Short mmCIF file of C-alpha atoms in Angstrom, two decimals:
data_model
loop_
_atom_site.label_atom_id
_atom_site.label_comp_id
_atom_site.label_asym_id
_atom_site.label_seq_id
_atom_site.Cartn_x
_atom_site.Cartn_y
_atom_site.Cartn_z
CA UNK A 1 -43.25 -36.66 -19.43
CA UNK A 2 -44.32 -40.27 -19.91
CA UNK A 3 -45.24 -42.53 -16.72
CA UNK A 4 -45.26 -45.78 -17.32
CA UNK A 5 -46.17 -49.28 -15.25
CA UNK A 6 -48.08 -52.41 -15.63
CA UNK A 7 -51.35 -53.85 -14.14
CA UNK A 8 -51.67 -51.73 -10.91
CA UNK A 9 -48.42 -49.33 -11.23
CA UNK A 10 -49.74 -48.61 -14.83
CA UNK A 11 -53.22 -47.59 -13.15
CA UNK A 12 -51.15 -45.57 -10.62
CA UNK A 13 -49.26 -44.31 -13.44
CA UNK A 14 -52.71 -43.01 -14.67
CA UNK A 15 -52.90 -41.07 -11.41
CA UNK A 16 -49.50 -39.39 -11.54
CA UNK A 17 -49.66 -38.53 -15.10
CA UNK A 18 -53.32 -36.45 -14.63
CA UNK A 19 -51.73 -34.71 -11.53
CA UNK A 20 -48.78 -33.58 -13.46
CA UNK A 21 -50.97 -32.33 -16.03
CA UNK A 22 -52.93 -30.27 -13.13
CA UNK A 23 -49.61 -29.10 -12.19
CA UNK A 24 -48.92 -27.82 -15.65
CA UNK A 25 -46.42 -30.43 -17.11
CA UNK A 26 -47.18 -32.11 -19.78
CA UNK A 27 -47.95 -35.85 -19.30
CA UNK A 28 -49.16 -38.70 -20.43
CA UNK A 29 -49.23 -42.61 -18.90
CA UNK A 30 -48.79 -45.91 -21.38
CA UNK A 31 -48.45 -49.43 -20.00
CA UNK A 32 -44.99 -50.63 -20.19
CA UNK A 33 -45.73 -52.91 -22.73
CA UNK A 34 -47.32 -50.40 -24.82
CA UNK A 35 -43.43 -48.47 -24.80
CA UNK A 36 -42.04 -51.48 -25.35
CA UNK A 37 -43.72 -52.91 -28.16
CA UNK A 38 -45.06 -50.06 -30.19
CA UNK A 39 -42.22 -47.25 -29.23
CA UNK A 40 -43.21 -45.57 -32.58
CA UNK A 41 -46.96 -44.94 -31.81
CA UNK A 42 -45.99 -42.75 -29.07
CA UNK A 43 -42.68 -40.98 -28.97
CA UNK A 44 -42.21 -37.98 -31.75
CA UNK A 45 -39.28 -37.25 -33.34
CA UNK A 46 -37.13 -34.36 -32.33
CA UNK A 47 -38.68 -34.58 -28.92
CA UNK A 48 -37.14 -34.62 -25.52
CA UNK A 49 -38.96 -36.91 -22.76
CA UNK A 50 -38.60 -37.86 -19.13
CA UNK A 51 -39.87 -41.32 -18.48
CA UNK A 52 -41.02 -41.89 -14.93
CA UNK A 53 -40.96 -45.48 -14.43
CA UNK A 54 -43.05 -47.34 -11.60
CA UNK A 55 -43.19 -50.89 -10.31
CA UNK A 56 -43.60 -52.41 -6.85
CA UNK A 57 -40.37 -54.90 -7.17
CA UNK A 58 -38.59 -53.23 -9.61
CA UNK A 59 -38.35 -56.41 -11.76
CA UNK A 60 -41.85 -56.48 -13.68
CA UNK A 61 -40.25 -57.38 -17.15
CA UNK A 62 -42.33 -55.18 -19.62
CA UNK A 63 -41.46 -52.03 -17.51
CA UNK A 64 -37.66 -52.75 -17.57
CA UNK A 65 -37.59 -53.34 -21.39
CA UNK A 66 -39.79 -50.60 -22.32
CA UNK A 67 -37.00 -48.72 -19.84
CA UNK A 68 -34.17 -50.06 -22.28
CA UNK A 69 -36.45 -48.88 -25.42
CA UNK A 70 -36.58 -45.36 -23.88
CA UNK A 71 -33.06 -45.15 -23.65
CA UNK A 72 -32.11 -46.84 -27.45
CA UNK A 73 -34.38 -44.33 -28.73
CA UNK A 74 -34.22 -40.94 -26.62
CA UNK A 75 -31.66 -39.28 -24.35
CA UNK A 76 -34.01 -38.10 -21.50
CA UNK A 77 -33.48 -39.08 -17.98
CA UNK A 78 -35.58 -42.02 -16.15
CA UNK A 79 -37.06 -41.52 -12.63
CA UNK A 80 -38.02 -44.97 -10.82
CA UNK A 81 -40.77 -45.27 -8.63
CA UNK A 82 -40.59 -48.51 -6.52
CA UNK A 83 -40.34 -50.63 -3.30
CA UNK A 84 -37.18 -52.02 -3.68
CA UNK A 85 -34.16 -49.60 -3.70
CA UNK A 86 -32.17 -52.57 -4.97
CA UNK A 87 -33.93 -54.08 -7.91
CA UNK A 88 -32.78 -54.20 -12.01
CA UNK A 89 -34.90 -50.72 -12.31
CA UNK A 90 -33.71 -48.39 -9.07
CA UNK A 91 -30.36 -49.33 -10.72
CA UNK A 92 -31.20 -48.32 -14.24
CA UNK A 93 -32.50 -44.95 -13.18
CA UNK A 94 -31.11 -41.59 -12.85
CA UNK A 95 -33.37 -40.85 -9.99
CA UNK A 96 -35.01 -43.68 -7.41
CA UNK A 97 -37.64 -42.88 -5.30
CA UNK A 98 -37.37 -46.06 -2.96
CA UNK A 99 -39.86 -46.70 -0.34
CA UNK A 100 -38.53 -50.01 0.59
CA UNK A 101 -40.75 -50.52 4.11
CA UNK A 102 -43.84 -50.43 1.64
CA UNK A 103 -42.89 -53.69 -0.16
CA UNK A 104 -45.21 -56.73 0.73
CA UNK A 105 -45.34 -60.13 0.42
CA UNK A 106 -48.88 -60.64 -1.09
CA UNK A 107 -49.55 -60.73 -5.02
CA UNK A 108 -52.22 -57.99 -4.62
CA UNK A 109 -50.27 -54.63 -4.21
CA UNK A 110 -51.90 -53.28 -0.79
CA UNK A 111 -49.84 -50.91 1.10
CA UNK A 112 -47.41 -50.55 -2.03
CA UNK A 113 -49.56 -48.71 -4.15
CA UNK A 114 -50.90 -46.41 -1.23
CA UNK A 115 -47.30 -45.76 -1.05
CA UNK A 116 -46.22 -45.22 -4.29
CA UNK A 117 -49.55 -43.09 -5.23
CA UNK A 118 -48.13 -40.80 -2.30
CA UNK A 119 -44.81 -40.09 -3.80
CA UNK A 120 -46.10 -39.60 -7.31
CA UNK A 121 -49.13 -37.33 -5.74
CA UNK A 122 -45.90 -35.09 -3.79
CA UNK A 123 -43.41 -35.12 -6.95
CA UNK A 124 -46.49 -33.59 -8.96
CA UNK A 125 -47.55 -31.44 -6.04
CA UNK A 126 -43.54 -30.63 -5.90
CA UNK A 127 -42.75 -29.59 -9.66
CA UNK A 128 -45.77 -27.56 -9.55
CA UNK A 129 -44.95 -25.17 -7.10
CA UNK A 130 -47.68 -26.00 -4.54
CA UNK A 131 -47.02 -26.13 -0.81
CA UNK A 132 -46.60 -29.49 0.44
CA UNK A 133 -46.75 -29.00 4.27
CA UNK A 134 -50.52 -29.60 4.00
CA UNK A 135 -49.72 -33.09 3.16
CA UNK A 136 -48.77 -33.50 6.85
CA UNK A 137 -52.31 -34.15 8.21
CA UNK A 138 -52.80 -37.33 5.73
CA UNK A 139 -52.14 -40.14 8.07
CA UNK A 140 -55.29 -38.37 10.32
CA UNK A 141 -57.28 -38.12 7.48
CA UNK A 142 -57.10 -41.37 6.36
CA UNK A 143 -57.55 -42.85 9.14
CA UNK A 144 -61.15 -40.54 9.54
CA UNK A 145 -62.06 -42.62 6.85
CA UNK A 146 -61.33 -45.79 7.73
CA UNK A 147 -63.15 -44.81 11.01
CA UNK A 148 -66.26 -43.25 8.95
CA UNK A 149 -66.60 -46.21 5.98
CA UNK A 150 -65.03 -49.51 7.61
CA UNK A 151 -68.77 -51.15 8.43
CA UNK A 152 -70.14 -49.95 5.38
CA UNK A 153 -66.87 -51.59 3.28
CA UNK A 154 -67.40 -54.42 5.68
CA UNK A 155 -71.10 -54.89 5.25
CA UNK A 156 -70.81 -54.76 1.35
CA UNK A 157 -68.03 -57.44 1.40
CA UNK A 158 -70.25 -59.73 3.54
CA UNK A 159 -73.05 -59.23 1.51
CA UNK A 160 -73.35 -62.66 -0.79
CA UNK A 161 -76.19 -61.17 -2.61
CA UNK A 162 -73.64 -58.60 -4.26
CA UNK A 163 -72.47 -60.77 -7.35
CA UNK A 164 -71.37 -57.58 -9.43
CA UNK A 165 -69.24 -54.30 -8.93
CA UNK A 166 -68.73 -50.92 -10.79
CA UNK A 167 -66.20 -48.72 -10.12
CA UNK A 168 -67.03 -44.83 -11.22
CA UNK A 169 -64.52 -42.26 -11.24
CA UNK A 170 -63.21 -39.11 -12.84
CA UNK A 171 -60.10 -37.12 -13.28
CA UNK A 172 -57.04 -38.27 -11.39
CA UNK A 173 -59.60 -40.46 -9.81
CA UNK A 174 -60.18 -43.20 -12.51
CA UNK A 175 -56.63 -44.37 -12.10
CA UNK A 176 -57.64 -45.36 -8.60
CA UNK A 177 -61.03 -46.57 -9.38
CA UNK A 178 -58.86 -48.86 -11.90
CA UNK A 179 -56.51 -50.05 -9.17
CA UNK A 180 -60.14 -51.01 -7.27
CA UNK A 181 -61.80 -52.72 -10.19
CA UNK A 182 -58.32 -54.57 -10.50
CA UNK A 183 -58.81 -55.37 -6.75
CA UNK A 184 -62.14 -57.02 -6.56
CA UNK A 185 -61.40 -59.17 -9.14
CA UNK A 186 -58.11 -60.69 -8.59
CA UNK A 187 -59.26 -61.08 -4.79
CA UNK A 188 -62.23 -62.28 -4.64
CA UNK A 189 -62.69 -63.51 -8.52
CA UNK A 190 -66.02 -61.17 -8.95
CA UNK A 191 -67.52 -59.18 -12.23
CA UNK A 192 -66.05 -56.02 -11.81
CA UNK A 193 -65.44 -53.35 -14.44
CA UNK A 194 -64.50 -49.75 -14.15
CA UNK A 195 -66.01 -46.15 -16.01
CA UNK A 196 -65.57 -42.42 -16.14
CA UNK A 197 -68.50 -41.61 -13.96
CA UNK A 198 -70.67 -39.99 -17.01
CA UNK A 199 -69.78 -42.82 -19.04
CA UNK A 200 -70.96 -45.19 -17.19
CA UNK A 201 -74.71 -43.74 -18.43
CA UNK A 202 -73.94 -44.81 -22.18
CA UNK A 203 -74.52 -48.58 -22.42
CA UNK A 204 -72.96 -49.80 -19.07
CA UNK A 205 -75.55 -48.99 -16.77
CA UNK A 206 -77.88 -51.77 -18.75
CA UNK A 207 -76.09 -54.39 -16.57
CA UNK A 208 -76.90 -52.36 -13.24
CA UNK A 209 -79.50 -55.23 -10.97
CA UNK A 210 -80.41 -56.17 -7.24
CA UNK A 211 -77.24 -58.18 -7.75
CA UNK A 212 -74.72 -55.54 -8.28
#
């Protein structure tokens, strides 16, 4: 399985691809423009793949050509992740997974990539075999956290003195400590980077001050 996206749905595509390898399938995530311009450093011959395919609007133009790559060059079937059940890419799909009342107006993907992590977190939970009834409780959890962390997320963003930001994380996790890297600094224009949390001791932590 490839899972593909770009900017944000490439960082959830990050996600996806780790939980279908916990899940037992073989995966691996490529931005779209990576599959579109360099088809050849990643697909092996006399190979079958299923590309899943992920992108808020459906119209981001590297995803949708490195869709029509995959299909010139393999015959495997294309599952579409998006917000728009309408767009170029639900239509070139074999399967859509649609969640049209998460689309949004704003440039930053918000509520879209909560979304869209949520399907991709159920199709992997889904293929392998686990039970997803315990997914049920998730609106009540996250609100708990909103409840538990708001001040402190609140408190940081106020805090003027904070000119720097790191964002650590591991596993299926580093795909969304990505997405909040990618966050901070399209929103509010600040240094932010993003580690494995144990890399983040080999060089990077040299920039670590009062500032950050």
């Amino acid at each position: 399985v490839i899972v593909t996206g770009c900017g944000s749905t490439h960082y959830l595509s990050m996600i996806g691809a780790r939980l279908l390898r916990m899940s037992g399938i073989n995966a691996q995530a490529y931005p779209g423009s990576e599959l579109w311009l360099y088809p050849e450093s990643i697909y092996l011959p006399d190979t079958k793949y299923l590309l899943i395919a992920v992108s808020r609007s459906g119209t981001t133009s590297e995803t949708l050509r490195a869709v029509n790559v995959f299909k010139q060059a393999n015959d495997g079937k294309v599952i579409t992740v998006t917000c728009d059940s309408t767009s170029p890419l639900a239509e070139s799909a074999d399967v859509v997974f649609a969640i049209d009342a998460a689309q949004e107006e704003s440039v930053a993907q918000t509520r879209s990539f909560s979304s869209m992590a949520v399907v991709l977190q159920q199709m992997a939970g889904a293929l392998g075999g686990h039970d997803l009834s315990a997914s049920d409780a998730l609106p009540q959890i996250c609100q708990s956290l909103f409840d538990a962390h708001a001040d402190l997320a609140q408190s940081l963003g106020e805090n003027e003195a904070i000119k720097k930001f790191f964002f650590l994380g591991s596993g299926a996790l580093y795909g969304l400590a990505s997405e909040a890297m990618l966050k901070m600094k399209e929103m509010s224009l600040s240094y932010s980077e993003v580690f494995h949390v144990l890399e983040f001791r080999h060089g990077p932590m040299s920039m670590v001050a009062q500032d950050s």
